[in-house]
Coordinates of C-alpha atoms in Angstrom, one line a residue:
X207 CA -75.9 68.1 7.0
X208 CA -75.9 66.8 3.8
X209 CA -78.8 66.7 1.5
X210 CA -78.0 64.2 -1.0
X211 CA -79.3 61.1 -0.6
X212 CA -76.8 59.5 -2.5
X213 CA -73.9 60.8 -1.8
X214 CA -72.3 58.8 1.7
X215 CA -71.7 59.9 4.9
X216 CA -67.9 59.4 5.5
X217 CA -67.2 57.2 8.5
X218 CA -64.4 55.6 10.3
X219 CA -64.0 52.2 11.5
X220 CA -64.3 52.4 15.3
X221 CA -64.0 49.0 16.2
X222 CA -64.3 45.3 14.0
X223 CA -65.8 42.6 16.4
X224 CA -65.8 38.7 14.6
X225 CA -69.1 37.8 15.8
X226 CA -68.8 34.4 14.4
X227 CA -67.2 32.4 10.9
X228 CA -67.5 35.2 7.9
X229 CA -70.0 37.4 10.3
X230 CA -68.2 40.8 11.8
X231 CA -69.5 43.7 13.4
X232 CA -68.4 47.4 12.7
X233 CA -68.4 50.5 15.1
X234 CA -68.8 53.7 12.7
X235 CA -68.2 57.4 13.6
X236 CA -69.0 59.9 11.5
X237 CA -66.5 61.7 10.2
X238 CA -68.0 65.1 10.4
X239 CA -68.9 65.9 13.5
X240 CA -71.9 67.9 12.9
X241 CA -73.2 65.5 10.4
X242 CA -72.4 63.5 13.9
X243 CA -74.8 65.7 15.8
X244 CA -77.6 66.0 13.2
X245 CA -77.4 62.1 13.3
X246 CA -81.0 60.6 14.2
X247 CA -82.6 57.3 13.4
X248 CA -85.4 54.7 15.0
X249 CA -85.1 51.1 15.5
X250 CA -85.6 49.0 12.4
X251 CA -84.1 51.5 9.9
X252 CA -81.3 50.2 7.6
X253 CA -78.7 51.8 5.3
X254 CA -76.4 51.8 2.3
X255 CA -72.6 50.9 3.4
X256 CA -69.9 51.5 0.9
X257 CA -66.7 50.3 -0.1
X258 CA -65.0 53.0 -2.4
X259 CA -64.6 51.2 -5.8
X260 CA -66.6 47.9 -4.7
X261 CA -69.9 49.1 -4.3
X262 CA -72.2 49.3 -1.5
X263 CA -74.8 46.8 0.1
X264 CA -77.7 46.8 2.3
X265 CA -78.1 45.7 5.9
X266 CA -79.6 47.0 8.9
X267 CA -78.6 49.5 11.8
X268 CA -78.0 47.1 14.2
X269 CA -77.0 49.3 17.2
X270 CA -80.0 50.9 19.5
X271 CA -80.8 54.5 18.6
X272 CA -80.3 54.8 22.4
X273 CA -76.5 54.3 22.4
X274 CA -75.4 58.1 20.8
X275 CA -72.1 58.8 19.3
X276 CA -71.8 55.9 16.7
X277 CA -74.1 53.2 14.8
X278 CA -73.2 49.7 14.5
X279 CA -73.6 47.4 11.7
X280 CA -73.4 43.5 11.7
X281 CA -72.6 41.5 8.1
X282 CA -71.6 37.9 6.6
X283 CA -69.2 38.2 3.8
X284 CA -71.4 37.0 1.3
X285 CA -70.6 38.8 -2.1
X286 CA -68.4 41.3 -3.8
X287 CA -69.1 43.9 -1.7
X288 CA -70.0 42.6 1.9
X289 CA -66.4 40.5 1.0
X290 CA -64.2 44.0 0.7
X291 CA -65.9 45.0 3.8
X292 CA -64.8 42.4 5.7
X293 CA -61.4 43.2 4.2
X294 CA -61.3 46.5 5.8
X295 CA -59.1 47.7 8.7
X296 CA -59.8 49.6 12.3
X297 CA -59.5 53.4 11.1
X298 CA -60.4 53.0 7.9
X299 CA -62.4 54.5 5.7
X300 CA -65.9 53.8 4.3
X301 CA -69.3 55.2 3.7
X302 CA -72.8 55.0 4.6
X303 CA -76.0 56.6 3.7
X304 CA -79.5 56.5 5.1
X305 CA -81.2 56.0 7.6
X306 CA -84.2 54.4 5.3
X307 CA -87.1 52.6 5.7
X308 CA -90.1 52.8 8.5
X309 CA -89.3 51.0 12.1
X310 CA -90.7 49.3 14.7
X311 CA -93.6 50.7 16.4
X312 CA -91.5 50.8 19.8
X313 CA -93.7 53.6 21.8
X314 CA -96.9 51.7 21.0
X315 CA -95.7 49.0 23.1
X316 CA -95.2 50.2 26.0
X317 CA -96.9 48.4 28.9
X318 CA -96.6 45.3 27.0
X319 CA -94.8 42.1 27.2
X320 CA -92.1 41.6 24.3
X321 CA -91.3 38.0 22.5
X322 CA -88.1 38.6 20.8
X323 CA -87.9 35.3 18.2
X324 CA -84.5 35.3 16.2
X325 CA -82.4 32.7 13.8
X326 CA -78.6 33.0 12.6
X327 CA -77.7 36.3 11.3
X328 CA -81.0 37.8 11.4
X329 CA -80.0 38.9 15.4
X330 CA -78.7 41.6 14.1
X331 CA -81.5 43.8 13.2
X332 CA -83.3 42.6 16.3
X333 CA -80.2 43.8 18.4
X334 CA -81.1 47.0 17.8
X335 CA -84.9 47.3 19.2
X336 CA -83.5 45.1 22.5
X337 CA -81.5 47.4 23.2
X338 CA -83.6 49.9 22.8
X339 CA -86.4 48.1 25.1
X340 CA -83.7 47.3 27.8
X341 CA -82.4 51.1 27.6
X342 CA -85.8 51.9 28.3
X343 CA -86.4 49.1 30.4
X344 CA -89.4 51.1 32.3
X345 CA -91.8 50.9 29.4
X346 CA -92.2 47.6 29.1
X347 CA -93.2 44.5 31.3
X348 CA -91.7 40.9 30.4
X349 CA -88.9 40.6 27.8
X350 CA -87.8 37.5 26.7
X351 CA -85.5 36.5 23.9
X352 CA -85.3 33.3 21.6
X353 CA -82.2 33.1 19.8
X354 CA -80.9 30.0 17.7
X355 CA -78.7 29.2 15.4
X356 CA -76.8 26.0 13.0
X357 CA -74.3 25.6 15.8
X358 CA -72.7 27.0 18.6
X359 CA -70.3 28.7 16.7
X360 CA -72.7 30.3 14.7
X361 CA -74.5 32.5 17.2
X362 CA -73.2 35.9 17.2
X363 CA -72.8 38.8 19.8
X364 CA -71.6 35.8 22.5
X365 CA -71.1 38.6 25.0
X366 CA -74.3 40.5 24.7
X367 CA -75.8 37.1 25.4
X368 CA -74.1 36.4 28.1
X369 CA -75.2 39.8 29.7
X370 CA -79.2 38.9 28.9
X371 CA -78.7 35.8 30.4
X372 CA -77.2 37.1 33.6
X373 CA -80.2 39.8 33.8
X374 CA -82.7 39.2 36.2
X375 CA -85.3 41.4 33.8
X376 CA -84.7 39.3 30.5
X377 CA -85.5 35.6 30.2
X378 CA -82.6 34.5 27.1
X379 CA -83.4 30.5 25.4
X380 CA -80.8 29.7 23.4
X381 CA -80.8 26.8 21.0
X382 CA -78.6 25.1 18.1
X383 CA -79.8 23.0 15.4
X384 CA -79.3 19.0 15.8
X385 CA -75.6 18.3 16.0
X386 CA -74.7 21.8 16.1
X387 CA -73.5 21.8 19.9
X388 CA -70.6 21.5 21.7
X389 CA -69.6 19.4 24.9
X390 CA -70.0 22.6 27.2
X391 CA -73.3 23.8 25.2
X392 CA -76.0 24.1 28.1
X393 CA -78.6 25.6 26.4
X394 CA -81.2 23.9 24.4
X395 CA -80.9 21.8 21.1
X396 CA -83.4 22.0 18.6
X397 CA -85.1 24.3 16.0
X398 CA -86.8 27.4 16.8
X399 CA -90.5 26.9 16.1
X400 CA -90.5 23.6 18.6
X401 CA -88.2 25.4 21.2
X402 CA -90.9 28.0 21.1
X403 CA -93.9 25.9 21.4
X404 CA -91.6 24.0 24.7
X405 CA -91.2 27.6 26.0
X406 CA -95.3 28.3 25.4
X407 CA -95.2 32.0 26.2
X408 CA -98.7 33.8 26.5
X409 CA -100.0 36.0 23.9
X410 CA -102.0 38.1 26.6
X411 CA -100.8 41.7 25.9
X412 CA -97.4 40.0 24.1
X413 CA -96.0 41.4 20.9
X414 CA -93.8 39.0 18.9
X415 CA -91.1 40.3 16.9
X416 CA -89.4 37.6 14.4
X417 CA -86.8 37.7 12.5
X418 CA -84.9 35.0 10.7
X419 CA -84.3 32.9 7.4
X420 CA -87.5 32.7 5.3
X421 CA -87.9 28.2 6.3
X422 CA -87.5 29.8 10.0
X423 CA -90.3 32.5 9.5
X424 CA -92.3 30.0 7.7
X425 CA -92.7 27.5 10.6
X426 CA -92.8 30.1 13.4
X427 CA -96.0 31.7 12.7
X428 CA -98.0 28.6 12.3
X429 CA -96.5 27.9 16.1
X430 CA -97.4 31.7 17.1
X431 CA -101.1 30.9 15.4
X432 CA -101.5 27.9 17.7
X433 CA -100.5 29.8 20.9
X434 CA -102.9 31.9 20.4
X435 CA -100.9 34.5 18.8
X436 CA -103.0 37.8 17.0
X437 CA -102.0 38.9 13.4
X438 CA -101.4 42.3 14.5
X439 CA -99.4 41.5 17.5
X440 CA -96.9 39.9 14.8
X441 CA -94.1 42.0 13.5
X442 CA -90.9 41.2 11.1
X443 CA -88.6 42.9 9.1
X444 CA -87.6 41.9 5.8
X445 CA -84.4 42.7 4.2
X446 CA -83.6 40.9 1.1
X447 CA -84.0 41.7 -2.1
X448 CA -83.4 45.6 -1.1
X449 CA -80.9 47.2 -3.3
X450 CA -81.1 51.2 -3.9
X451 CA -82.5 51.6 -0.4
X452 CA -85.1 54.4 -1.5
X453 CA -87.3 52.5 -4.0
X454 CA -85.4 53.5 -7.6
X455 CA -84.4 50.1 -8.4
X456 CA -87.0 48.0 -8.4
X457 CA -85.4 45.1 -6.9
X458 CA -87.5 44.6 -3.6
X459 CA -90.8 45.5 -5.6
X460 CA -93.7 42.9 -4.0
X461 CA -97.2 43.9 -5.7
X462 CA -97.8 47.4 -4.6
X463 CA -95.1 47.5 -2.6
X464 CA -91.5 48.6 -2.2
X465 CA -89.4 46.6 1.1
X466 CA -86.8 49.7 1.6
X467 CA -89.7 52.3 1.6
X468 CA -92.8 50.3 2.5
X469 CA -91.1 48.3 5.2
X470 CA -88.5 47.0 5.8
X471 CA -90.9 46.4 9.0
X472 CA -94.0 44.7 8.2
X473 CA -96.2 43.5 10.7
X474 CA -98.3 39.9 10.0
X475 CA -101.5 41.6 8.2
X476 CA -99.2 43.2 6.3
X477 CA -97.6 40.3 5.2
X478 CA -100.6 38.5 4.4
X479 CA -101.6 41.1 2.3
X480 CA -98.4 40.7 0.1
X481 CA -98.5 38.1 -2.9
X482 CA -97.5 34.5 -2.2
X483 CA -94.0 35.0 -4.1
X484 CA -92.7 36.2 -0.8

């Protein structure tokens, strides 16, 4: 196993799924196979992912630690490097290191109900602690998932919400913005926060995980406050900003802390305690 922290993990490209317009999902496999075996990461854990002579960026593991044999990662070409990712091939070559970062507190919540709140492309790292609840579907009590996006177009991982929906232990809303649906859309139409204060789920023994663009966050947690929400039943996970991935560059620096090494997990009093540039 290697020791370096900065030196990548060689992996192949599995699989390339287009999620939706500039978003695509890659299946990696290590390369090694006892790096393969040695392999171990939690939900909420991100990592570095490389394009030889382009750089690397940050996103995060967006497959369940559950599902053994690969990790998944889910992007938008965005930039210099996330757009010579999404030039890449199926058996190519690329790199990756981590895992980094702390994770959701997933065993503390067992016996409890779990609000999954999610916007756009911020699915992804919230894809990976569903799946872990649902692989482990024993530990927990109600699951339900709210998922919007601009437009219909825009949501990704269609399929895997198709398979929520037709689970009888998972209650799935799905909404688009205003003018973002299409003829056959049947599910809601509206933003987030007020699709969750239609929904009015209990806050008796309920986490709330959220995850979405800053303006969604924003107007979520006064809607969460009014249902009656705790602080320290609130968790998120922050990703921008993050750069180096093990708290070298400065970049995600926030008063005392460092997102890649501090989060990027962060539950609601932890958030409050973070200065108001945030």
């Amino acid at each position: 196993m290697n020791d370096n922290i900065y030196l990548p993990h060689l992996m192949t490209i599995e699989k390339i799924t287009q999620e939706a317009p500039g978003v695509k999902t890659f299946r990696l496999k290590f390369k090694d196979e006892e790096e393969a075996r040695n392999f171990e990461f939690k939900a909420g854990q991100f990592g570095e992912y490389s394009v030889f002579g382009e750089g690397e960026s940050t996103f995060c593991i967006a497959s369940s630690p559950t599902r053994k044999g690969y990790i998944e990662c889910t992007f938008r070409e965005a930039g210099k490097v996330t757009s010579a990712l999404a030039k890449l091939e199926e058996g190519q070559t690329m790199g990756f290191r981590g895992p980094f970062g702390n994770t959701f507190p997933i065993d503390e919540w067992k016996g409890k109900n779990l609000l999954f709140i999610a916007g756009g492309i911020a699915l992804p790292p919230m894809r990976c602690v569903i799946w872990n609840a649902l692989d482990t579907r024993e530990n927990f009590n109600n699951i339900s998932i709210l998922y919007g996006a601009k437009s219909v177009a825009d949501l990704v991982y269609k399929h895997e919400l198709k398979e929520w929906e037709e689970r009888p232990d998972v209650n799935l809303v799905t909404t688009v913005d205003p003018g973002g649906e299409t003829p056959d859309w049947k599910g809601d139409i509206g933003f987030v926060p007020s699709v969750l204060e239609k929904m009015n789920p209990s806050p008796e023994n309920t986490i709330a995980i959220v995850c979405g663009p800053p303006v969604m966050i924003k107007f979520t947690f006064p809607v969460l406050d009014k249902l009656g929400f705790q602080a320290e039943n609130i968790y998120t996970t922050l990703e921008n900003r993050m750069k180096c991935g093990v708290g070298k560059c400065g970049r995600c620096n926030v008063g005392s802390q460092y997102v890649c090494k501090d989060g990027p997990v962060f539950s609601r009093i932890q958030l409050e305690a973070l200065p108001a540039e945030y």
